[in-house]
CSV table of C-alpha atoms in Angstrom, one decimal:
chain,number,residue,atom,x,y,z
K,162,UNK,CA,18.9,0.5,29.9
K,163,UNK,CA,19.3,-2.7,31.8
K,164,UNK,CA,20.7,-4.5,28.8
K,165,UNK,CA,23.2,-1.8,28.0
K,166,UNK,CA,24.4,-2.0,31.6
K,167,UNK,CA,24.8,-5.7,31.4
K,168,UNK,CA,26.9,-5.4,28.2
K,169,UNK,CA,29.2,-2.8,29.8
K,170,UNK,CA,29.3,-4.6,33.2
K,171,UNK,CA,32.9,-6.1,32.9
K,172,UNK,CA,34.3,-2.7,31.9
K,173,UNK,CA,32.7,-0.8,34.7
K,174,UNK,CA,33.8,-2.9,37.6
K,175,UNK,CA,37.1,-3.1,39.4
K,176,UNK,CA,38.1,-6.5,37.9
K,177,UNK,CA,40.9,-9.0,38.4
K,178,UNK,CA,42.0,-11.7,35.9
K,179,UNK,CA,42.9,-15.3,36.6
K,180,UNK,CA,46.6,-14.6,36.7
K,181,UNK,CA,46.1,-12.6,39.9
K,182,UNK,CA,44.1,-15.5,41.5
K,183,UNK,CA,46.6,-18.3,41.0
K,184,UNK,CA,49.1,-17.1,43.7
K,185,UNK,CA,46.1,-17.0,46.1
K,186,UNK,CA,45.6,-20.8,45.9
K,187,UNK,CA,48.3,-21.4,48.5
K,188,UNK,CA,46.7,-18.9,50.9
K,189,UNK,CA,43.3,-20.6,50.7
K,190,UNK,CA,42.0,-22.6,53.7
K,191,UNK,CA,41.3,-25.7,51.5
K,192,UNK,CA,44.9,-25.8,50.4
K,193,UNK,CA,46.3,-25.2,53.9
K,194,UNK,CA,44.0,-27.9,55.3
K,195,UNK,CA,45.0,-30.6,52.8
K,196,UNK,CA,48.7,-29.6,52.9
K,197,UNK,CA,48.8,-30.0,56.6
K,198,UNK,CA,47.2,-33.4,56.2
K,199,UNK,CA,50.0,-34.4,53.8
K,200,UNK,CA,52.6,-33.1,56.3
K,201,UNK,CA,51.0,-35.0,59.2
K,202,UNK,CA,51.1,-38.3,57.2
K,203,UNK,CA,54.7,-37.8,56.3
K,204,UNK,CA,55.8,-37.0,59.9
K,205,UNK,CA,53.9,-40.0,61.3
K,206,UNK,CA,55.5,-42.3,58.8
K,207,UNK,CA,59.0,-41.0,59.6
K,208,UNK,CA,58.4,-41.1,63.3
K,209,UNK,CA,57.3,-44.8,63.1
K,210,UNK,CA,60.8,-45.8,61.8
K,211,UNK,CA,63.1,-44.1,64.3
K,212,UNK,CA,63.7,-46.0,67.6
K,213,UNK,CA,66.1,-43.5,69.2
K,214,UNK,CA,64.1,-42.8,72.3
K,215,UNK,CA,65.3,-42.4,75.9
K,216,UNK,CA,63.7,-44.1,78.9
K,217,UNK,CA,64.2,-43.3,82.5
K,218,UNK,CA,62.8,-45.3,85.5
K,219,UNK,CA,63.0,-45.4,89.2
K,220,UNK,CA,61.8,-47.8,91.9
K,221,UNK,CA,61.5,-47.7,95.7
K,222,UNK,CA,61.1,-50.6,98.1
K,223,UNK,CA,61.5,-51.7,101.7
K,224,UNK,CA,63.3,-54.9,102.9
K,225,UNK,CA,62.1,-56.6,106.1
K,226,UNK,CA,64.9,-59.1,106.9
K,227,UNK,CA,63.7,-62.2,108.9
K,228,UNK,CA,67.0,-63.1,110.5
K,229,UNK,CA,67.0,-59.9,112.5
K,230,UNK,CA,69.7,-58.1,110.6
K,231,UNK,CA,69.2,-54.5,109.5
K,232,UNK,CA,66.0,-53.6,107.7
K,233,UNK,CA,65.7,-50.7,105.4
K,234,UNK,CA,64.7,-49.0,102.2
K,235,UNK,CA,65.9,-50.0,98.8
K,236,UNK,CA,65.7,-48.2,95.5
K,237,UNK,CA,66.8,-48.4,91.9
K,238,UNK,CA,67.4,-46.1,89.0
K,239,UNK,CA,67.5,-47.0,85.3
K,240,UNK,CA,68.4,-45.2,82.1
K,241,UNK,CA,67.9,-46.7,78.7
K,242,UNK,CA,68.0,-45.8,75.0
K,243,UNK,CA,66.8,-47.5,71.8
K,244,UNK,CA,69.0,-47.2,68.7
K,245,UNK,CA,67.9,-47.6,65.1
K,246,UNK,CA,69.9,-50.1,63.2
K,247,UNK,CA,70.7,-49.4,59.6
K,248,UNK,CA,70.0,-45.7,60.2
K,249,UNK,CA,71.3,-45.0,56.7
K,250,UNK,CA,68.5,-46.9,55.1
K,251,UNK,CA,66.0,-45.2,57.3
K,252,UNK,CA,67.4,-41.8,56.5
K,253,UNK,CA,67.1,-42.6,52.7
K,254,UNK,CA,63.5,-43.6,53.3
K,255,UNK,CA,62.8,-40.3,55.1
K,256,UNK,CA,64.4,-38.3,52.3
K,257,UNK,CA,62.4,-40.1,49.7
K,258,UNK,CA,59.3,-39.8,51.8
K,259,UNK,CA,59.9,-36.0,52.1
K,260,UNK,CA,60.3,-35.7,48.3
K,261,UNK,CA,57.1,-37.7,47.9
K,262,UNK,CA,55.2,-35.4,50.3
K,263,UNK,CA,56.5,-32.3,48.4
K,264,UNK,CA,55.2,-33.8,45.1
K,265,UNK,CA,51.8,-34.5,46.7
K,266,UNK,CA,51.7,-30.8,47.7
K,267,UNK,CA,52.5,-29.8,44.1
K,268,UNK,CA,49.7,-32.0,42.8
K,269,UNK,CA,47.4,-30.4,45.3
K,270,UNK,CA,48.3,-26.9,44.1
K,271,UNK,CA,48.0,-27.9,40.4
K,272,UNK,CA,44.6,-29.5,40.9
K,273,UNK,CA,43.2,-26.5,42.8
K,274,UNK,CA,44.6,-24.3,40.0
K,275,UNK,CA,42.9,-26.5,37.4
K,276,UNK,CA,39.6,-26.3,39.3
K,277,UNK,CA,40.0,-22.5,39.4
K,278,UNK,CA,40.7,-22.4,35.7
K,279,UNK,CA,37.6,-24.5,35.0
K,280,UNK,CA,35.3,-22.3,37.1
K,281,UNK,CA,36.8,-19.1,35.8
K,282,UNK,CA,36.5,-20.2,32.2
K,283,UNK,CA,32.9,-21.3,32.7
K,284,UNK,CA,32.2,-17.9,34.2
K,285,UNK,CA,33.7,-16.0,31.2
K,286,UNK,CA,31.9,-18.2,28.7
K,287,UNK,CA,28.6,-17.7,30.4
K,288,UNK,CA,29.3,-13.9,30.6
K,289,UNK,CA,29.7,-13.9,26.8
K,290,UNK,CA,26.4,-15.7,26.4
K,291,UNK,CA,24.7,-13.3,28.8
K,292,UNK,CA,26.0,-10.2,26.9
K,293,UNK,CA,24.8,-11.8,23.6
K,294,UNK,CA,21.3,-12.4,25.1
K,295,UNK,CA,21.2,-8.9,26.5
K,296,UNK,CA,21.9,-7.5,23.1
K,297,UNK,CA,19.1,-9.6,21.7
K,298,UNK,CA,16.8,-8.6,24.5
K,299,UNK,CA,17.2,-5.0,23.4
K,300,UNK,CA,16.1,-6.0,19.9
K,301,UNK,CA,13.0,-7.8,21.4
K,302,UNK,CA,12.3,-4.7,23.5
K,303,UNK,CA,12.4,-2.4,20.5
K,304,UNK,CA,10.1,-4.8,18.6
K,305,UNK,CA,7.7,-5.0,21.5
K,306,UNK,CA,7.5,-1.1,21.7
K,307,UNK,CA,6.9,-0.9,18.0
K,308,UNK,CA,4.1,-3.5,18.1
K,309,UNK,CA,2.5,-1.7,21.1
K,310,UNK,CA,2.5,1.6,19.3
K,311,UNK,CA,1.0,-0.1,16.2
K,312,UNK,CA,-1.8,-1.5,18.4
K,313,UNK,CA,-2.6,1.9,19.7
K,314,UNK,CA,-2.9,3.2,16.1
K,315,UNK,CA,-4.8,0.1,14.9
K,316,UNK,CA,-2.0,-1.3,12.7
K,317,UNK,CA,-1.7,-4.5,14.7
K,318,UNK,CA,-4.0,-6.6,16.8
K,319,UNK,CA,-3.4,-7.0,20.5
K,320,UNK,CA,-2.4,-10.7,19.9
K,321,UNK,CA,0.8,-9.6,18.3
K,322,UNK,CA,1.6,-7.3,21.2
K,323,UNK,CA,1.1,-10.2,23.6
K,324,UNK,CA,3.4,-12.5,21.5
K,325,UNK,CA,6.1,-9.8,21.4
K,326,UNK,CA,5.9,-9.2,25.1
K,327,UNK,CA,6.0,-13.0,25.8
K,328,UNK,CA,9.1,-13.3,23.6
K,329,UNK,CA,10.8,-10.5,25.5
K,330,UNK,CA,9.9,-12.0,28.8
K,331,UNK,CA,11.3,-15.4,27.7
K,332,UNK,CA,14.6,-13.7,26.9
K,333,UNK,CA,14.5,-11.9,30.3
K,334,UNK,CA,14.0,-15.3,32.0
K,335,UNK,CA,17.0,-16.7,30.2
K,336,UNK,CA,19.1,-13.7,31.2
K,337,UNK,CA,18.0,-14.2,34.8
K,338,UNK,CA,19.0,-17.8,34.6
K,339,UNK,CA,22.5,-16.9,33.3
K,340,UNK,CA,22.8,-14.3,36.0
K,341,UNK,CA,22.1,-17.0,38.7
K,342,UNK,CA,24.6,-19.3,37.1
K,343,UNK,CA,27.3,-16.5,37.1
K,344,UNK,CA,26.6,-16.0,40.9
K,345,UNK,CA,27.1,-19.7,41.5
K,346,UNK,CA,30.4,-19.7,39.6
K,347,UNK,CA,31.5,-16.6,41.6
K,348,UNK,CA,30.7,-18.4,44.9
K,349,UNK,CA,32.5,-21.6,43.8
K,350,UNK,CA,35.6,-19.6,42.8
K,351,UNK,CA,35.6,-17.8,46.2
K,352,UNK,CA,35.4,-21.2,47.9
K,353,UNK,CA,38.7,-22.1,46.2
K,354,UNK,CA,40.6,-18.8,46.8
K,355,UNK,CA,40.1,-15.9,49.1
K,356,UNK,CA,38.8,-13.3,46.8
K,357,UNK,CA,36.3,-10.4,47.0
K,358,UNK,CA,35.8,-8.6,43.7
K,359,UNK,CA,34.8,-9.0,40.1
K,360,UNK,CA,36.4,-10.9,37.3
K,361,UNK,CA,38.1,-9.6,34.1
K,362,UNK,CA,37.8,-12.2,31.4
K,363,UNK,CA,40.9,-12.8,29.2
K,364,UNK,CA,41.8,-15.5,26.8
K,365,UNK,CA,42.1,-18.9,28.5
K,366,UNK,CA,43.4,-20.8,25.5
K,367,UNK,CA,46.1,-23.3,26.4
K,368,UNK,CA,49.2,-24.4,24.5
K,369,UNK,CA,48.1,-27.9,23.5
K,370,UNK,CA,51.6,-29.0,22.9
K,371,UNK,CA,52.4,-28.3,26.5
K,372,UNK,CA,49.1,-29.7,27.7
K,373,UNK,CA,49.8,-33.1,26.2
K,374,UNK,CA,53.5,-33.1,27.1
K,375,UNK,CA,54.1,-35.5,30.1
K,376,UNK,CA,56.7,-33.1,31.4
K,377,UNK,CA,54.0,-30.8,32.6
K,378,UNK,CA,52.1,-33.5,34.5
K,379,UNK,CA,53.0,-33.8,38.2
K,380,UNK,CA,51.4,-37.2,38.5
K,381,UNK,CA,54.0,-39.4,37.0
K,382,UNK,CA,56.9,-38.0,39.1
K,383,UNK,CA,54.8,-38.4,42.2
K,384,UNK,CA,54.1,-42.1,41.3
K,385,UNK,CA,57.8,-42.7,40.6
K,386,UNK,CA,58.6,-41.2,44.0
K,387,UNK,CA,55.9,-43.3,45.6
K,388,UNK,CA,57.5,-46.4,44.1
K,389,UNK,CA,60.9,-45.5,45.6
K,390,UNK,CA,59.3,-45.0,49.0
K,391,UNK,CA,57.5,-48.3,48.9
K,392,UNK,CA,60.6,-50.1,47.7
K,393,UNK,CA,62.7,-48.7,50.6
K,394,UNK,CA,59.8,-49.5,53.0
K,395,UNK,CA,59.7,-53.1,51.8
K,396,UNK,CA,63.5,-53.4,52.2
K,397,UNK,CA,63.4,-52.1,55.8
K,398,UNK,CA,60.6,-54.5,56.8
K,399,UNK,CA,62.6,-57.5,55.5
K,400,UNK,CA,65.4,-56.9,57.9
K,401,UNK,CA,65.4,-59.4,60.8
K,402,UNK,CA,66.8,-56.8,63.3
K,403,UNK,CA,65.8,-53.1,63.2
K,404,UNK,CA,66.7,-51.7,66.6
K,405,UNK,CA,69.0,-52.1,69.6
K,406,UNK,CA,68.0,-51.4,73.2
K,407,UNK,CA,70.6,-50.4,75.8
K,408,UNK,CA,69.6,-50.2,79.4
K,409,UNK,CA,71.7,-49.2,82.5
K,410,UNK,CA,70.4,-50.1,86.0
K,411,UNK,CA,71.6,-49.0,89.4
K,412,UNK,CA,70.2,-50.8,92.5
K,413,UNK,CA,70.9,-49.8,96.1
K,414,UNK,CA,70.1,-52.6,98.4
K,415,UNK,CA,70.5,-52.7,102.2
K,416,UNK,CA,74.1,-53.7,102.1
K,417,UNK,CA,74.9,-53.8,98.4
K,418,UNK,CA,75.2,-51.4,95.4
K,419,UNK,CA,74.5,-53.2,92.2
K,420,UNK,CA,75.3,-51.9,88.7
K,421,UNK,CA,74.0,-53.6,85.5
K,422,UNK,CA,74.1,-53.0,81.8
K,423,UNK,CA,71.5,-54.8,79.6
K,424,UNK,CA,71.5,-55.1,75.9
K,425,UNK,CA,68.6,-56.4,73.9
K,426,UNK,CA,67.9,-56.7,70.2
K,427,UNK,CA,64.2,-57.2,69.2
K,428,UNK,CA,63.9,-59.7,66.4
K,429,UNK,CA,61.6,-58.8,63.5
K,430,UNK,CA,60.0,-62.3,63.4
K,431,UNK,CA,56.6,-63.6,64.2
K,432,UNK,CA,53.1,-63.2,62.8
K,433,UNK,CA,52.9,-59.4,63.3
K,434,UNK,CA,56.2,-58.8,61.4
K,435,UNK,CA,55.2,-61.2,58.7
K,436,UNK,CA,52.0,-59.2,58.2
K,437,UNK,CA,54.0,-56.0,58.1
K,438,UNK,CA,56.2,-57.4,55.4
K,439,UNK,CA,53.2,-58.7,53.4
K,440,UNK,CA,51.6,-55.3,53.7
K,441,UNK,CA,54.7,-53.6,52.4
K,442,UNK,CA,55.0,-55.9,49.5
K,443,UNK,CA,51.3,-55.5,48.6
K,444,UNK,CA,51.7,-51.7,48.7
K,445,UNK,CA,54.6,-51.9,46.3
K,446,UNK,CA,52.6,-54.1,44.0
K,447,UNK,CA,49.7,-51.7,44.2
K,448,UNK,CA,52.0,-48.8,43.2
K,449,UNK,CA,53.4,-50.8,40.2
K,450,UNK,CA,49.8,-51.4,39.0
K,451,UNK,CA,49.0,-47.7,39.6
K,452,UNK,CA,51.9,-46.7,37.4
K,453,UNK,CA,50.9,-49.1,34.7
K,454,UNK,CA,47.3,-47.8,34.9
K,455,UNK,CA,48.5,-44.2,34.6
K,456,UNK,CA,50.6,-44.9,31.5
K,457,UNK,CA,47.8,-46.7,29.8
K,458,UNK,CA,45.1,-44.2,30.7
K,459,UNK,CA,47.3,-41.2,30.0
K,460,UNK,CA,48.0,-42.4,26.5
K,461,UNK,CA,44.4,-43.2,25.7
K,462,UNK,CA,42.8,-40.1,27.2
K,463,UNK,CA,45.4,-37.9,25.5
K,464,UNK,CA,44.4,-39.4,22.1
K,465,UNK,CA,40.7,-39.1,22.9
K,466,UNK,CA,40.9,-35.4,24.0
K,467,UNK,CA,43.1,-34.5,21.0
K,468,UNK,CA,40.4,-35.9,18.7
K,469,UNK,CA,37.6,-34.2,20.6
K,470,UNK,CA,39.3,-30.8,20.4
K,471,UNK,CA,39.8,-31.2,16.7
K,472,UNK,CA,36.1,-31.8,16.3
K,473,UNK,CA,35.3,-28.7,18.4
K,474,UNK,CA,37.7,-26.7,16.3
K,475,UNK,CA,36.2,-27.9,13.1
K,476,UNK,CA,32.6,-27.5,14.0
K,477,UNK,CA,32.6,-24.7,16.6
K,478,UNK,CA,35.3,-22.1,16.0
K,479,UNK,CA,35.0,-22.2,12.2
K,480,UNK,CA,31.2,-21.8,12.4
K,481,UNK,CA,30.8,-19.4,15.4
K,482,UNK,CA,31.7,-16.1,13.6
K,483,UNK,CA,29.7,-17.1,10.5
K,484,UNK,CA,26.7,-17.9,12.6
K,485,UNK,CA,26.8,-14.7,14.6
K,486,UNK,CA,27.4,-12.5,11.6
K,487,UNK,CA,24.6,-14.0,9.4
K,488,UNK,CA,22.1,-14.3,12.3
K,489,UNK,CA,22.6,-10.6,13.0
K,490,UNK,CA,22.1,-9.8,9.3
K,491,UNK,CA,19.0,-11.9,9.2
K,492,UNK,CA,17.6,-10.2,12.2
K,493,UNK,CA,18.3,-6.7,10.9
K,494,UNK,CA,16.9,-7.4,7.4
K,495,UNK,CA,13.8,-9.1,8.9
K,496,UNK,CA,13.2,-6.2,11.2
K,497,UNK,CA,13.5,-3.7,8.4
K,498,UNK,CA,11.1,-5.6,6.2
K,499,UNK,CA,8.7,-6.0,9.0
K,500,UNK,CA,8.6,-2.3,9.8
K,501,UNK,CA,8.2,-1.6,6.1
K,502,UNK,CA,5.2,-4.1,6.0
K,503,UNK,CA,7.0,-6.4,3.7
K,504,UNK,CA,7.4,-9.4,6.2
K,505,UNK,CA,5.2,-10.9,8.7
K,506,UNK,CA,5.6,-10.6,12.5
K,507,UNK,CA,6.1,-14.4,12.8
K,508,UNK,CA,8.9,-14.4,10.3
K,509,UNK,CA,10.7,-11.7,12.1
K,510,UNK,CA,10.3,-13.5,15.5
K,511,UNK,CA,11.7,-16.7,14.0
K,512,UNK,CA,14.9,-14.8,12.9
K,513,UNK,CA,15.5,-13.6,16.5
K,514,UNK,CA,14.6,-17.0,17.9
K,515,UNK,CA,17.2,-18.6,15.6
K,516,UNK,CA,19.9,-16.5,17.1
K,517,UNK,CA,18.7,-17.2,20.6
K,518,UNK,CA,19.0,-20.9,19.9
K,519,UNK,CA,22.5,-20.4,18.4
K,520,UNK,CA,23.6,-18.6,21.5
K,521,UNK,CA,22.5,-21.5,23.7
K,522,UNK,CA,24.1,-24.1,21.5
K,523,UNK,CA,27.4,-22.3,21.3
K,524,UNK,CA,27.3,-21.8,25.1
K,525,UNK,CA,26.8,-25.6,25.7
K,526,UNK,CA,29.6,-26.5,23.2
K,527,UNK,CA,32.1,-24.1,24.7
K,528,UNK,CA,31.4,-25.2,28.3
K,529,UNK,CA,31.8,-28.9,27.2
K,530,UNK,CA,35.1,-28.2,25.5
K,531,UNK,CA,36.4,-26.1,28.4
K,532,UNK,CA,35.4,-28.7,31.0
K,533,UNK,CA,37.0,-31.5,29.0
K,534,UNK,CA,40.3,-29.8,29.1
K,535,UNK,CA,39.9,-28.9,32.8
K,536,UNK,CA,39.2,-32.5,33.6
K,537,UNK,CA,42.4,-33.6,31.8
K,538,UNK,CA,44.4,-31.0,33.8
K,539,UNK,CA,42.9,-32.2,37.0
K,540,UNK,CA,43.4,-35.9,36.3
K,541,UNK,CA,47.0,-35.5,35.4
K,542,UNK,CA,47.8,-32.6,37.7
K,543,UNK,CA,48.8,-30.1,35.0
K,544,UNK,CA,49.1,-26.6,36.3
K,545,UNK,CA,47.2,-24.3,33.9
K,546,UNK,CA,49.3,-21.2,34.6
K,547,UNK,CA,52.3,-23.1,33.0
K,548,UNK,CA,50.5,-23.8,29.7
K,549,UNK,CA,48.4,-20.8,29.1
K,550,UNK,CA,49.2,-19.1,25.8
């Protein structure tokens, strides 16, 4: 009864499919945390360029005049403001930096969605294997009961009963292992998105044409935006003057009211500013190398994955149905001949063990194929919901 319940499990539970989980990515704590970090970095960078701050000051003193004239208190008030020169260039930088931040957020969402796609797919592939092993366990269970009855009537020796029971327990252990793996996948999925329920497995096949189309990768636009930001940053740091300070001062002395207006213009020269310019140039060079690396790796990894998927298609999908069908026929025929006394118990066990090995092999190949596609999605920030068939 346990095995029939496992087979029917996905149909009995209130289930949700992956399409329902994608919108929940933005509500997850991991997304919110990383998104806030992106915003903070953007705000700090923008704030460092603007100099339009106000300053206010006051002073109080006492004058003790030695020649005997009036003594008394003195005080001063000051009001100043710093202005950003070339504010147009700074505004351009802030706009580009804002666009760059939004693309980073898009990459964050795409990669979390790709992680969700990977975990969900692994869950569904493992569930298929679990159901196949549960079906096979019911066959082992029937064989074990048949052997046990034969032992009672003297048709079989007790050794065969032990072998049959050990084979059944071996399948049970494998089922238990897969159940634990499913629980781990569930926990990992719930770490990515807020979700409390069961999963409905649907086809996760992707449109390979879209997968390998650079238009669906958010990484290249982000790198191009980053290059624009770094170029503007380098231009700003090369300017000899970046700000203007204006300061008004009023001083009330014992017998004098004094008004002054001061203007100062900090010069972007010296070792500190040279280091800032060198850092900006190095950052621009690093971004150029990063873009070149992306273009090279994208091309090579695309070719490699295409070939890998062709191999999977040739040796996995074309063989899976044949293997399942003929393994089931072999088990059924062996079981019938065994019950009729025409085939040995060992031969019948080998038939069931063959299918068990096939289930494990197919499980491993499907997991490898799925994870290879998921890694490509993650590396190049492809959102799976945009390319699912």
